[in-house]
Coordinates of C-alpha atoms and ligand atoms in Angstrom, one line a residue:
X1 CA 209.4 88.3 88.1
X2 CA 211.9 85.9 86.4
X3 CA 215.1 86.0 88.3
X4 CA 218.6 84.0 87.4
X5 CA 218.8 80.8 88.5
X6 CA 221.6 78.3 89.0
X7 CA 221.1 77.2 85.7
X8 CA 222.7 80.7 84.0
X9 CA 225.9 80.7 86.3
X10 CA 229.2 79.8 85.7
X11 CA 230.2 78.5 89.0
X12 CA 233.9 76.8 88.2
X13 CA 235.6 77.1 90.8
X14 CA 233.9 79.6 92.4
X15 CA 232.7 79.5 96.7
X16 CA 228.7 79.2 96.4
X17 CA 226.8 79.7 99.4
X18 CA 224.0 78.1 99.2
X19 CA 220.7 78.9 102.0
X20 CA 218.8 76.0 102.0
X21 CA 215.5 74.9 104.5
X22 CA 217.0 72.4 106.6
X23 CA 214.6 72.6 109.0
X24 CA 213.9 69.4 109.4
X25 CA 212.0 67.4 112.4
X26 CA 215.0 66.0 114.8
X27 CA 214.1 63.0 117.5
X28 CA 216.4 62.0 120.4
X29 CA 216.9 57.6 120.4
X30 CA 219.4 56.6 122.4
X31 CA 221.3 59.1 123.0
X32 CA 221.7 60.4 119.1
X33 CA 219.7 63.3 117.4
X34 CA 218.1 61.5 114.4
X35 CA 216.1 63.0 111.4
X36 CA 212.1 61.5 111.0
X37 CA 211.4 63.3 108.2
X38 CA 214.3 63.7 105.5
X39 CA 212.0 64.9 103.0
X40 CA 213.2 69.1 102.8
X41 CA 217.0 67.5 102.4
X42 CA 216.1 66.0 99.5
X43 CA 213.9 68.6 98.2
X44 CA 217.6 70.7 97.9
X45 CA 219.7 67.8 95.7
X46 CA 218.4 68.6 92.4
X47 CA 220.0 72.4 92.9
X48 CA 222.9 70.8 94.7
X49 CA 224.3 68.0 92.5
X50 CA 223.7 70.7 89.5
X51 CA 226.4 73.0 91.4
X52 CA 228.3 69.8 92.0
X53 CA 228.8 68.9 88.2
X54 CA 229.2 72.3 87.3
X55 CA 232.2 72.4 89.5
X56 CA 230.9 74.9 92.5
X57 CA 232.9 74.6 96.1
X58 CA 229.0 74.0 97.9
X59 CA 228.9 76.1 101.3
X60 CA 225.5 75.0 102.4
X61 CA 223.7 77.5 105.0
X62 CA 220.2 76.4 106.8
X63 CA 218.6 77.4 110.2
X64 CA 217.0 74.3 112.1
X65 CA 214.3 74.9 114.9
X66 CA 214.2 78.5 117.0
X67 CA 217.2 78.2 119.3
X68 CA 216.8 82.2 119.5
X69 CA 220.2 83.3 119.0
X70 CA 221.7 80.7 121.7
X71 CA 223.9 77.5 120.8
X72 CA 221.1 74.8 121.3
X73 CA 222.9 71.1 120.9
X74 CA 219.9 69.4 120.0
X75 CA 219.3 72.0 117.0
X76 CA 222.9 71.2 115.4
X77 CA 222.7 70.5 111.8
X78 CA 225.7 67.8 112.5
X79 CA 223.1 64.9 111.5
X80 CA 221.8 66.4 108.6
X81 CA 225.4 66.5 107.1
X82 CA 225.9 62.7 107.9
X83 CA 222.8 62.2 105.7
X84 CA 223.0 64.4 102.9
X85 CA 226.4 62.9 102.4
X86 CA 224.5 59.5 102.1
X87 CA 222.1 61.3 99.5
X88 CA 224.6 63.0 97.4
X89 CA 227.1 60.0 97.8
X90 CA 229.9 62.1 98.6
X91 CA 231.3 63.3 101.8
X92 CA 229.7 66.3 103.2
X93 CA 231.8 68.2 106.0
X94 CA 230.6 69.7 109.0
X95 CA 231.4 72.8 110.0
X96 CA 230.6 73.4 113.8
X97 CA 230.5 77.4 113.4
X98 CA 228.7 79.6 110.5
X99 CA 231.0 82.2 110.5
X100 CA 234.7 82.7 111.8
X101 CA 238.5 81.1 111.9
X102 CA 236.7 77.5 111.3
X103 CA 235.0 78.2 108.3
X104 CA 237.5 80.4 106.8
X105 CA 239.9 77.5 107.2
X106 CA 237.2 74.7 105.8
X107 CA 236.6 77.0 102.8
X108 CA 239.6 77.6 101.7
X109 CA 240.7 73.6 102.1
X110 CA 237.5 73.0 99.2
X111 CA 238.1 71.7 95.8
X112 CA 235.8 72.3 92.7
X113 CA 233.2 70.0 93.8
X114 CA 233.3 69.9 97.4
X115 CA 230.4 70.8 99.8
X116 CA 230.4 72.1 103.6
X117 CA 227.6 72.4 105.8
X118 CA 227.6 75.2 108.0
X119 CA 226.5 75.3 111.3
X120 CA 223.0 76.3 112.2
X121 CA 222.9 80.5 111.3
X122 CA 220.3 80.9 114.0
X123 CA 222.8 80.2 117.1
X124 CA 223.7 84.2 116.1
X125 CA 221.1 86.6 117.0
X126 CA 222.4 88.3 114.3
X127 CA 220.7 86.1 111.9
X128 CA 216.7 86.8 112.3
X129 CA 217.7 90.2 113.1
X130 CA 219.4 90.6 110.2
X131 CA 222.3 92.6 111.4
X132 CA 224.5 93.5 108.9
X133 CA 228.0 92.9 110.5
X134 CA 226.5 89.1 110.8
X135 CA 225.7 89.4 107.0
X136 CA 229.6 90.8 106.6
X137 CA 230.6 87.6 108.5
X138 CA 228.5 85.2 106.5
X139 CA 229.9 86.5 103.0
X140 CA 233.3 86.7 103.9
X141 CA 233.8 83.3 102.2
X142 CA 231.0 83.8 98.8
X143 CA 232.0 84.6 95.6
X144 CA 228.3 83.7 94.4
X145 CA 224.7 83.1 96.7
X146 CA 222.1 81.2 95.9
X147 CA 219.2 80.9 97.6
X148 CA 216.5 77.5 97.7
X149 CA 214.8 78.3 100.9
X150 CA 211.2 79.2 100.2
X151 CA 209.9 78.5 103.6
X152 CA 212.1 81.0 105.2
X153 CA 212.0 84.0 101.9
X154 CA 209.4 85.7 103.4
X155 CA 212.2 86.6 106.5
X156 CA 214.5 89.3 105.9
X157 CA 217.0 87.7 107.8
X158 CA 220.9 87.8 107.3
X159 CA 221.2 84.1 105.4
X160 CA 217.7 84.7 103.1
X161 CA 218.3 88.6 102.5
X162 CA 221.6 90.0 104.1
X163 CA 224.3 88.0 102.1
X164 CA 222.4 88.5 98.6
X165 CA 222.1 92.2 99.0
X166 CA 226.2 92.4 100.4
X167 CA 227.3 89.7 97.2
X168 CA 225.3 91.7 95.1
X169 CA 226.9 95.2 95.9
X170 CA 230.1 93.6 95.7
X171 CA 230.0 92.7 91.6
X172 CA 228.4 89.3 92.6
X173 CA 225.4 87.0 91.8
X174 CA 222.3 86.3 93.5
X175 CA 220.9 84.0 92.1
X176 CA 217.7 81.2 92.8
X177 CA 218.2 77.8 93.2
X178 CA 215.8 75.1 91.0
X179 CA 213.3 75.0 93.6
X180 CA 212.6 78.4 94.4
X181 CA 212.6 78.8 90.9
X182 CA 209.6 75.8 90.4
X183 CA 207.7 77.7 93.7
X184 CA 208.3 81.4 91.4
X185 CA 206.7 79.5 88.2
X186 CA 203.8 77.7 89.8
X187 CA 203.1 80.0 92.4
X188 CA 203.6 83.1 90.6
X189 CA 203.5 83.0 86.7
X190 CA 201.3 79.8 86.0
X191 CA 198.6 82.0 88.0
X192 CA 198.9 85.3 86.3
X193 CA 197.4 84.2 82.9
X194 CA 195.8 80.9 84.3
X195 CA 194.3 78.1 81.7
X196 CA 190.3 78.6 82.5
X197 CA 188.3 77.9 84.6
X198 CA 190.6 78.6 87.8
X199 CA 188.9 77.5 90.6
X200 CA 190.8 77.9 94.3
X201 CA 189.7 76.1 97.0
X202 CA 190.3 77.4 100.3
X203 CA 190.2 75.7 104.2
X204 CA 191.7 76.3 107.4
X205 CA 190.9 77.6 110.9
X206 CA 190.6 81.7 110.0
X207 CA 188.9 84.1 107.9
X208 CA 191.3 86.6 108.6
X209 CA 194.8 85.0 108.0
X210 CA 193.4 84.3 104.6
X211 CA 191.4 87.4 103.4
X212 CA 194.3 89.2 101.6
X213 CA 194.4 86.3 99.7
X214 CA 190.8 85.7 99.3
X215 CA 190.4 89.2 98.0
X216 CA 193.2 89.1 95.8
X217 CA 191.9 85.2 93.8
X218 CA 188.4 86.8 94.2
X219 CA 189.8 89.5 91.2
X220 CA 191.6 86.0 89.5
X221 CA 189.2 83.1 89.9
X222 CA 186.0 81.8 88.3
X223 CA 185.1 80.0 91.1
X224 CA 186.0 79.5 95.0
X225 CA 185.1 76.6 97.1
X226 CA 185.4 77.2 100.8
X227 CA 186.0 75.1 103.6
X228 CA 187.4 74.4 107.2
X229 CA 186.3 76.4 110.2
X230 CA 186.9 79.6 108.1
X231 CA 183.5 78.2 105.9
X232 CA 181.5 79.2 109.4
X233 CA 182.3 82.7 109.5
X234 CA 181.0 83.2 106.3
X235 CA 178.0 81.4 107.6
X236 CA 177.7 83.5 110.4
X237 CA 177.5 86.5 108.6
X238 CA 174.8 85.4 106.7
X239 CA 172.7 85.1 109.8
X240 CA 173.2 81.6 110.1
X241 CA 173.6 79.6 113.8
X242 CA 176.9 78.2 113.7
X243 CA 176.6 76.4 117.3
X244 CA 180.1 76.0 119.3
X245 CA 181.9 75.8 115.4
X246 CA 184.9 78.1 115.1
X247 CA 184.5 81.1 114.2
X248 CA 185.6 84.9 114.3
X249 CA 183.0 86.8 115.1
X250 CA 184.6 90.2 114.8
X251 CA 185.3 89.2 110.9
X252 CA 181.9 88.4 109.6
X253 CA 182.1 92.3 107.9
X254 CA 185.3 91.2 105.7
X255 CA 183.4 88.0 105.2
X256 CA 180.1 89.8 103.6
X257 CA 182.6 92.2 101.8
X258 CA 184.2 89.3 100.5
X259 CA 180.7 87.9 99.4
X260 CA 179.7 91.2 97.8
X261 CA 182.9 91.4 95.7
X262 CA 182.1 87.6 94.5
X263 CA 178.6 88.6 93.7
X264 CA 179.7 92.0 91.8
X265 CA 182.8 89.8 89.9
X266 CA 179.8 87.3 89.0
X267 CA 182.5 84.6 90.4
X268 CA 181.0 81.1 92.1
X269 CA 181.7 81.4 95.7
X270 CA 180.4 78.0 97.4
X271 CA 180.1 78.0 101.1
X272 CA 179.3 74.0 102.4
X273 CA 175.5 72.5 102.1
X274 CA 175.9 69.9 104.8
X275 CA 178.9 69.7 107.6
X276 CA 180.0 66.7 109.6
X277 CA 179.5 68.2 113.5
X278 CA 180.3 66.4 116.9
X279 CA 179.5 67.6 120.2
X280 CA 182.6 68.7 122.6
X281 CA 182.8 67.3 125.2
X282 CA 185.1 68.0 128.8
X283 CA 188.1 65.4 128.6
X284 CA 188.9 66.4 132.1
X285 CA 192.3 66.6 130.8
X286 CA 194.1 69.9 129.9
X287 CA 196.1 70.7 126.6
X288 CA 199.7 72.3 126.7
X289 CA 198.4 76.0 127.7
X290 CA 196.4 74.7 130.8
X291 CA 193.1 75.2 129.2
X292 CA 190.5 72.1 129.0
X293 CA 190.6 69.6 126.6
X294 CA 187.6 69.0 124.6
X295 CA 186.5 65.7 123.1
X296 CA 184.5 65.7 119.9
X297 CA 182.1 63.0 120.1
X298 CA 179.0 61.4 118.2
X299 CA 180.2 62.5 114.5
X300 CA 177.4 63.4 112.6
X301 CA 176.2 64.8 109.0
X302 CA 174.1 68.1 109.7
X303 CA 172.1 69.4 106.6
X304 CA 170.9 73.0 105.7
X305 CA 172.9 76.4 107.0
X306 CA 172.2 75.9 110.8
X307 CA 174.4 74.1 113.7
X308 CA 172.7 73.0 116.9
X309 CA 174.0 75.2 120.2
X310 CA 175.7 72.4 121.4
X311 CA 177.7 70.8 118.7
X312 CA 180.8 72.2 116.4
X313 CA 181.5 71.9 112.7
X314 CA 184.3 69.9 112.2
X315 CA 184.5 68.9 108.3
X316 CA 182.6 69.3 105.2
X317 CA 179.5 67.1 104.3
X318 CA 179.2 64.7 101.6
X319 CA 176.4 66.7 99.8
X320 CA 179.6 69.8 100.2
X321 CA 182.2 66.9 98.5
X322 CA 179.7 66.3 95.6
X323 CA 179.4 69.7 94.9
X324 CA 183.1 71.0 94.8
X325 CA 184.1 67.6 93.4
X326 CA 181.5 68.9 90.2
X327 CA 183.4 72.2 90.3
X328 CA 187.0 70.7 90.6
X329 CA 186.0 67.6 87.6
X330 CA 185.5 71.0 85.1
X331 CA 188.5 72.7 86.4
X332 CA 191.4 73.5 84.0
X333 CA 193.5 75.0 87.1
X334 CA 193.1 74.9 90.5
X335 CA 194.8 76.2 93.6
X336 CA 194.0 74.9 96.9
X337 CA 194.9 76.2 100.3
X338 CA 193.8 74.8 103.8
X339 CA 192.2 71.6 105.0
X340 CA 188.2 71.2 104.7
X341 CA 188.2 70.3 108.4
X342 CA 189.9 69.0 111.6
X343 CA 191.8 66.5 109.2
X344 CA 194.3 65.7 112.2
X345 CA 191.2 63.4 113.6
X346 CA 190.7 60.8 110.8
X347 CA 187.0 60.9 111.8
X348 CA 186.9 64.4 110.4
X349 CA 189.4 63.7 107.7
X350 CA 187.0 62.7 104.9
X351 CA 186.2 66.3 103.1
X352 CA 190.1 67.0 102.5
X353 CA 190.7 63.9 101.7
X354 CA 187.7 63.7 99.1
X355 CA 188.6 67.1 97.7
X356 CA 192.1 65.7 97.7
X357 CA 191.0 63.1 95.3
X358 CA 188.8 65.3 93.1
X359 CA 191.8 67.5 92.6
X360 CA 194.4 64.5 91.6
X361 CA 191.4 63.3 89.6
X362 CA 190.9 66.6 87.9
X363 CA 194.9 66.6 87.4
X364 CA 194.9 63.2 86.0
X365 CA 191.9 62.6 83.9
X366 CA 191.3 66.0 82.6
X367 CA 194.4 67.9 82.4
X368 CA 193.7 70.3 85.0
X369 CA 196.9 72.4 86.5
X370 CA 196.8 72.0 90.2
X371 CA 198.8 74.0 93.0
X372 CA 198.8 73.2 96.0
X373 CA 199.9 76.3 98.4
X374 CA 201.6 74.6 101.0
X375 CA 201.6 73.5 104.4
X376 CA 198.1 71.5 105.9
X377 CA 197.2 71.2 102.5
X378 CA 200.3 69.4 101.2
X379 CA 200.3 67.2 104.5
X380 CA 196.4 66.3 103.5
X381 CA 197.6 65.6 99.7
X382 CA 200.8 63.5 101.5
X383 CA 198.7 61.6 103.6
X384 CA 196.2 60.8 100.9
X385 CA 199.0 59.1 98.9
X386 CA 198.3 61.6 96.0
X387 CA 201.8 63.5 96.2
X388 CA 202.6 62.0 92.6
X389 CA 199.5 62.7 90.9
X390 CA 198.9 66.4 91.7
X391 CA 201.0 68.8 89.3
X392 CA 203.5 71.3 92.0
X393 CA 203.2 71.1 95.7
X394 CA 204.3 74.6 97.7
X395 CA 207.7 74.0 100.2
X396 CA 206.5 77.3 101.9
X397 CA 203.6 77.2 104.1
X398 CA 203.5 81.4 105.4
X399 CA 205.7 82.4 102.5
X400 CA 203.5 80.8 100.1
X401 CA 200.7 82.5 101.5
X402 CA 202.3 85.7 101.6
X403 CA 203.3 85.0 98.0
X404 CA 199.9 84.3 97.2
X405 CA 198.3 87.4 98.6
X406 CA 201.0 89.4 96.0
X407 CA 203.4 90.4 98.4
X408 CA 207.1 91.0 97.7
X409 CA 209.0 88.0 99.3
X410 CA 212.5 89.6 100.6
X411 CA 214.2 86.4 99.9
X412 CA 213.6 86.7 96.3
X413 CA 213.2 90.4 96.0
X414 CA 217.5 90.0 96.7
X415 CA 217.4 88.1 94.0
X416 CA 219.0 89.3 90.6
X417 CA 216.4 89.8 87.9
X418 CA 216.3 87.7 84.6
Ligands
AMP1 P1 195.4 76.9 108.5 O1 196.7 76.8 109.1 O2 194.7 78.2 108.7 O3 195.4 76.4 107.1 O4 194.5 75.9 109.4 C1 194.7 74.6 109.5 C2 194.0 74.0 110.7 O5 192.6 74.3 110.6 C3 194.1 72.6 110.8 O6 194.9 72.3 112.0 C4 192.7 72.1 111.0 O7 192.5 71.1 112.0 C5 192.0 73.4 111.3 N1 190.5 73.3 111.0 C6 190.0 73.0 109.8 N2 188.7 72.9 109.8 C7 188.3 73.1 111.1 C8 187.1 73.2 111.8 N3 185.9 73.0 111.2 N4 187.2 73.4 113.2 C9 188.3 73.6 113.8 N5 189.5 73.6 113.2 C10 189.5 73.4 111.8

């Protein structure tokens, strides 16, 4: 599983194409394309100022948006080299192409030390389709690649899986950057001999776009603590009314052979005791794919496995909270994946955010190990103000997932093993 990292190169020198995630969220003022959330750029300068001191020429790589193969202007990466300048407090150049002439030319100007930033790799088609005469193109000018991407390593594309594999044949490195190396550790080693008891804790809106990994932890954990919309599928297919909740009704048989592989492990597998539900209600308005726009109103706690017909479950319950919490306060690591409810709506924000506490509370006062698996999850830890007091937080949102249900990622799989 190890693979090299930027820590066993010897870079002097040497052209280093880096693929970062530089995907970050761009807003037009006045005129100007201007980054509101700066938070994956800095995610990168631990790997980057390393390579810096150790005397690397920095070609930085990162896709931004889903321009589709076109040049889309308001998807250049030209502000994001204007800032990470700022961060790493040296110039960064910007390189209005990826491949060709232009970056031959801005390459072969670099000193030891230097850093370009490519222009976004997804104005090629070539890129997500990972066509190798693109990959040729992009590793015209590497000597060595590195990749620190983890939210795109799950895409064979040319940048994340094309370059390594043409570096590689050529007598070159492929190596991981620091933080692909910290998602590889937390994600995948700290879990494969895991301090006991593990207890995972798993929201979101489906059954089904979690039950690989469900079934996988179910084989791993001692206990799992369910939440979210997904929580009501379960429900249903233990014959309970579920009311206008969300729920997929052709997945309550993975949901029973989930339970029945919990039951056989002898694993705890808590499904909520009480649910906050609100009854929908017609806005009159209609959301971006024409259909009509609901409000939830008159919040409520409902006890006991049953929903009214008429109202949803839309977070879960405080007698739910008290019993994970108990769960979480004896946990030595824990994993948690998907919100306990519509969290977007501070109203129904209450169950991630308690289960949020409870896990930095496990972290803090008893030791505990906790991983958070990315996306909703890390924006619920984010907006609780507990970023600092859990112990990793998942860059990837699908490729941790996919990492979590034990797939090979082909981002890393190009990676040279340790
Ligand atoms: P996922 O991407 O599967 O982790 O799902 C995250 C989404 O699930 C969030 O946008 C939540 O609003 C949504 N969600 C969580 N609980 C519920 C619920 N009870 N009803 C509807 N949506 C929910």
């Amino acid at each position: 599983m190890a693979k090299i990292t930027v820590n066993d190169l010897d870079v002097r020198g040497k052209r280093v194409f880096v693929r970062v995630d530089f995907n970050v969220p761009l807003e037009e003022k006045d005129g100007r394309m201007v980054i509101t959330d700066e938070t994956r750029i800095r995610e990168t300068l631990p790997t980057l100022n390393l390579l810096i001191s150790k005397g690397a020429k920095v070609i930085l790589a990162s896709h931004l948006g889903r321009p589709d193969g076109q040049v889309v202007p308001s998807m250049s990466l030209a502000p994001v080299a204007v800032r990470l300048g700022e961060l790493l407090n040296k110039p960064v150049r910007f390189v209005p192409a990826c491949v060709g002439p232009e970056v031959a030319s801005a390459v072969g100007a670099m000193q030891s030390g230097d850093v370009v930033l490519l222009e976004n790799v997804r104005f090629h088609a070539g890129e997500e389709a990972n066509d190798p005469a693109f990959g040729e193109q992009l590793a015209a000018v590497v000597d060595v690649y590195v990749n620190d991407a983890f939210g795109t390593a799950h895409r064979a594309h040319a940048s994340t899986e094309g370059v390594a594999r043409i570096v590689a044949k050529r007598g070159g490195v492929a190596a991981s950057g620091l933080l692909i190396a910290r998602e590889l550790q937390f994600l995948g080693d700290e879990l494969e001999q895991p301090a006991r008891p593990f207890v995972v804790i798993l929201g979101g809106a489906k059954v089904s776009d979690k039950i690989k990994v469900i079934d996988r932890l179910i084989e791993k954990a001692d206990a799992i603590l369910i939440g979210g919309a997904m929580a009501y599928t379960f429900k249903l297919a233990q014959g309970a009314k579920v009311g206008l909740s969300l729920v997929e009704k052709d997945k309550t048989d993975i949901a029973l052979k989930a339970l029945a592989k919990a039951k056989e492990r002898g694993i705890k597998f808590l499904l909520p005791v009480d649910n906050i539900v609100a009854t929908p209600v017609d806005s009159g308005k209609k959301d971006k794919k024409g259909r009509p726009k609901m409000d939830l109103t008159q919040p409520r706690v409902n006890v006991g496995d049953n929903i009214p017909d008429t109202e949803e479950g839309v977070d879960i319950g405080p007698a739910t909270v008290k019993a994970y919490a108990e769960v979480l306060a004896g946990a030595k690591t824990v994993l948690w994946n998907g919100p306990m409810g519509i969290f977007e709506d501070p109203r129904f924000a209450e169950g991630t955010f308690a289960v949020a506490r409870a896990v930095a509370e496990a972290t803090q006062k008893h030791g505990s190990k906790s991983i958070i698996g990315g996306g909703d999850s890390v924006k619920a830890i984010n907006k609780a103000k507990l970023g600092n007091q859990v112990t990793f937080m998942s860059t990837g949102g699908g490729a941790s997932l996919e990492f979590l249900e034990g797939k090979v990622l082909p981002g890393v799989a190009a990676l040279k093993d340790k």
